[in-house]
Amino acid sequence: MADKLKIKISIADRVYPLTIDPSREEGLRKAAKNIEAMIKQLESSYAVRDKQDVLAMCALQFAAKAEQINIDSSEDVAQAQEQLEVLSQLLSQQLS
């Protein structure tokens, strides 16, 4: 446990103590900063009842973004595979 780092992350006016690998600190702090920025943006744009509503909206937006990246990546891979198959067929035709 000597190589672990103890930090405190603040999200929505709550402090969360974490024990992490030092290599993850920057990413966690940036993520918390992004969450805080989104909370402020959502609170200023929408009439929200409480922090739980804002956090649920944040979670939905971040999850949707991650899923869209997966979908886009899958589509890119499928498109690349199709192009490789066409090239393979062309090469086979030229070599026969």
CSV table of C-alpha atoms in Angstrom, one decimal:
chain,number,residue,atom,x,y,z
A,1,MET,CA,0.0,0.0,0.0
A,2,ALA,CA,3.1,2.2,0.1
A,3,ASP,CA,2.7,3.1,-3.6
A,4,LYS,CA,-0.9,4.3,-3.1
A,5,LEU,CA,-1.9,7.9,-2.8
A,6,LYS,CA,-4.6,9.3,-0.6
A,7,ILE,CA,-6.6,12.2,-2.1
A,8,LYS,CA,-9.8,14.0,-1.6
A,9,ILE,CA,-12.1,14.7,-4.5
A,10,SER,CA,-15.0,17.2,-4.2
A,11,ILE,CA,-18.1,16.7,-6.2
A,12,ALA,CA,-21.4,18.5,-5.7
A,13,ASP,CA,-20.3,20.0,-2.3
A,14,ARG,CA,-19.3,16.6,-1.0
A,15,VAL,CA,-15.8,15.4,-0.4
A,16,TYR,CA,-14.8,11.8,-1.3
A,17,PRO,CA,-11.6,10.4,0.1
A,18,LEU,CA,-9.9,8.0,-2.3
A,19,THR,CA,-6.9,5.8,-2.2
A,20,ILE,CA,-5.5,5.5,-5.8
A,21,ASP,CA,-2.4,4.8,-7.8
A,22,PRO,CA,-0.5,8.0,-8.3
A,23,SER,CA,-0.7,7.6,-12.1
A,24,ARG,CA,-4.5,8.0,-11.9
A,25,GLU,CA,-4.6,11.3,-9.9
A,26,GLU,CA,-4.5,13.7,-12.8
A,27,GLY,CA,-7.3,11.8,-14.6
A,28,LEU,CA,-9.5,11.8,-11.5
A,29,ARG,CA,-9.0,15.4,-10.8
A,30,LYS,CA,-9.8,16.4,-14.4
A,31,ALA,CA,-12.9,14.2,-14.3
A,32,ALA,CA,-14.1,15.9,-11.0
A,33,LYS,CA,-13.4,19.3,-12.6
A,34,ASN,CA,-15.5,18.3,-15.6
A,35,ILE,CA,-18.3,17.1,-13.4
A,36,GLU,CA,-18.3,20.3,-11.4
A,37,ALA,CA,-18.4,22.4,-14.6
A,38,MET,CA,-21.3,20.4,-16.0
A,39,ILE,CA,-23.1,20.7,-12.7
A,40,LYS,CA,-22.8,24.5,-12.9
A,41,GLN,CA,-23.9,24.6,-16.5
A,42,LEU,CA,-26.9,22.4,-15.8
A,43,GLU,CA,-27.9,24.3,-12.7
A,44,SER,CA,-27.8,27.6,-14.7
A,45,SER,CA,-29.7,26.1,-17.7
A,46,TYR,CA,-32.4,24.1,-16.0
A,47,ALA,CA,-34.7,24.4,-13.0
A,48,VAL,CA,-33.4,21.6,-10.8
A,49,ARG,CA,-34.8,20.5,-7.5
A,50,ASP,CA,-31.7,19.2,-5.9
A,51,LYS,CA,-28.1,17.9,-6.4
A,52,GLN,CA,-29.3,14.4,-7.1
A,53,ASP,CA,-31.2,15.5,-10.2
A,54,VAL,CA,-28.2,17.4,-11.4
A,55,LEU,CA,-25.9,14.4,-10.8
A,56,ALA,CA,-28.3,12.1,-12.6
A,57,MET,CA,-28.3,14.4,-15.6
A,58,CYS,CA,-24.5,14.6,-15.5
A,59,ALA,CA,-24.2,10.8,-15.3
A,60,LEU,CA,-26.6,10.5,-18.3
A,61,GLN,CA,-24.6,12.9,-20.4
A,62,PHE,CA,-21.2,11.3,-19.6
A,63,ALA,CA,-22.6,7.8,-20.2
A,64,ALA,CA,-24.2,8.9,-23.5
A,65,LYS,CA,-20.9,10.4,-24.6
A,66,ALA,CA,-19.0,7.2,-23.8
A,67,GLU,CA,-21.6,5.1,-25.6
A,68,GLN,CA,-21.5,7.3,-28.6
A,69,ILE,CA,-17.7,7.0,-28.8
A,70,ASN,CA,-18.1,3.2,-28.7
A,71,ILE,CA,-20.7,3.3,-31.5
A,72,ASP,CA,-18.6,5.7,-33.6
A,73,SER,CA,-15.6,3.5,-33.1
A,74,SER,CA,-17.5,0.3,-34.0
A,75,GLU,CA,-18.8,2.0,-37.2
A,76,ASP,CA,-15.2,3.1,-38.1
A,77,VAL,CA,-13.9,-0.4,-37.6
A,78,ALA,CA,-16.7,-1.9,-39.7
A,79,GLN,CA,-16.0,0.6,-42.5
A,80,ALA,CA,-12.3,-0.1,-42.4
A,81,GLN,CA,-13.0,-3.9,-42.6
A,82,GLU,CA,-15.2,-3.4,-45.6
A,83,GLN,CA,-12.5,-1.3,-47.3
A,84,LEU,CA,-9.9,-3.9,-46.5
A,85,GLU,CA,-12.0,-6.7,-48.0
A,86,VAL,CA,-12.5,-4.7,-51.2
A,87,LEU,CA,-8.7,-4.2,-51.4
A,88,SER,CA,-8.1,-7.8,-50.7
A,89,GLN,CA,-10.4,-8.8,-53.5
A,90,LEU,CA,-8.8,-6.4,-55.9
A,91,LEU,CA,-5.3,-7.7,-55.0
A,92,SER,CA,-6.5,-11.3,-55.5
A,93,GLN,CA,-7.9,-10.4,-58.9
A,94,GLN,CA,-4.7,-8.8,-60.0
A,95,LEU,CA,-2.5,-11.6,-58.8
A,96,SER,CA,-4.6,-14.4,-60.4
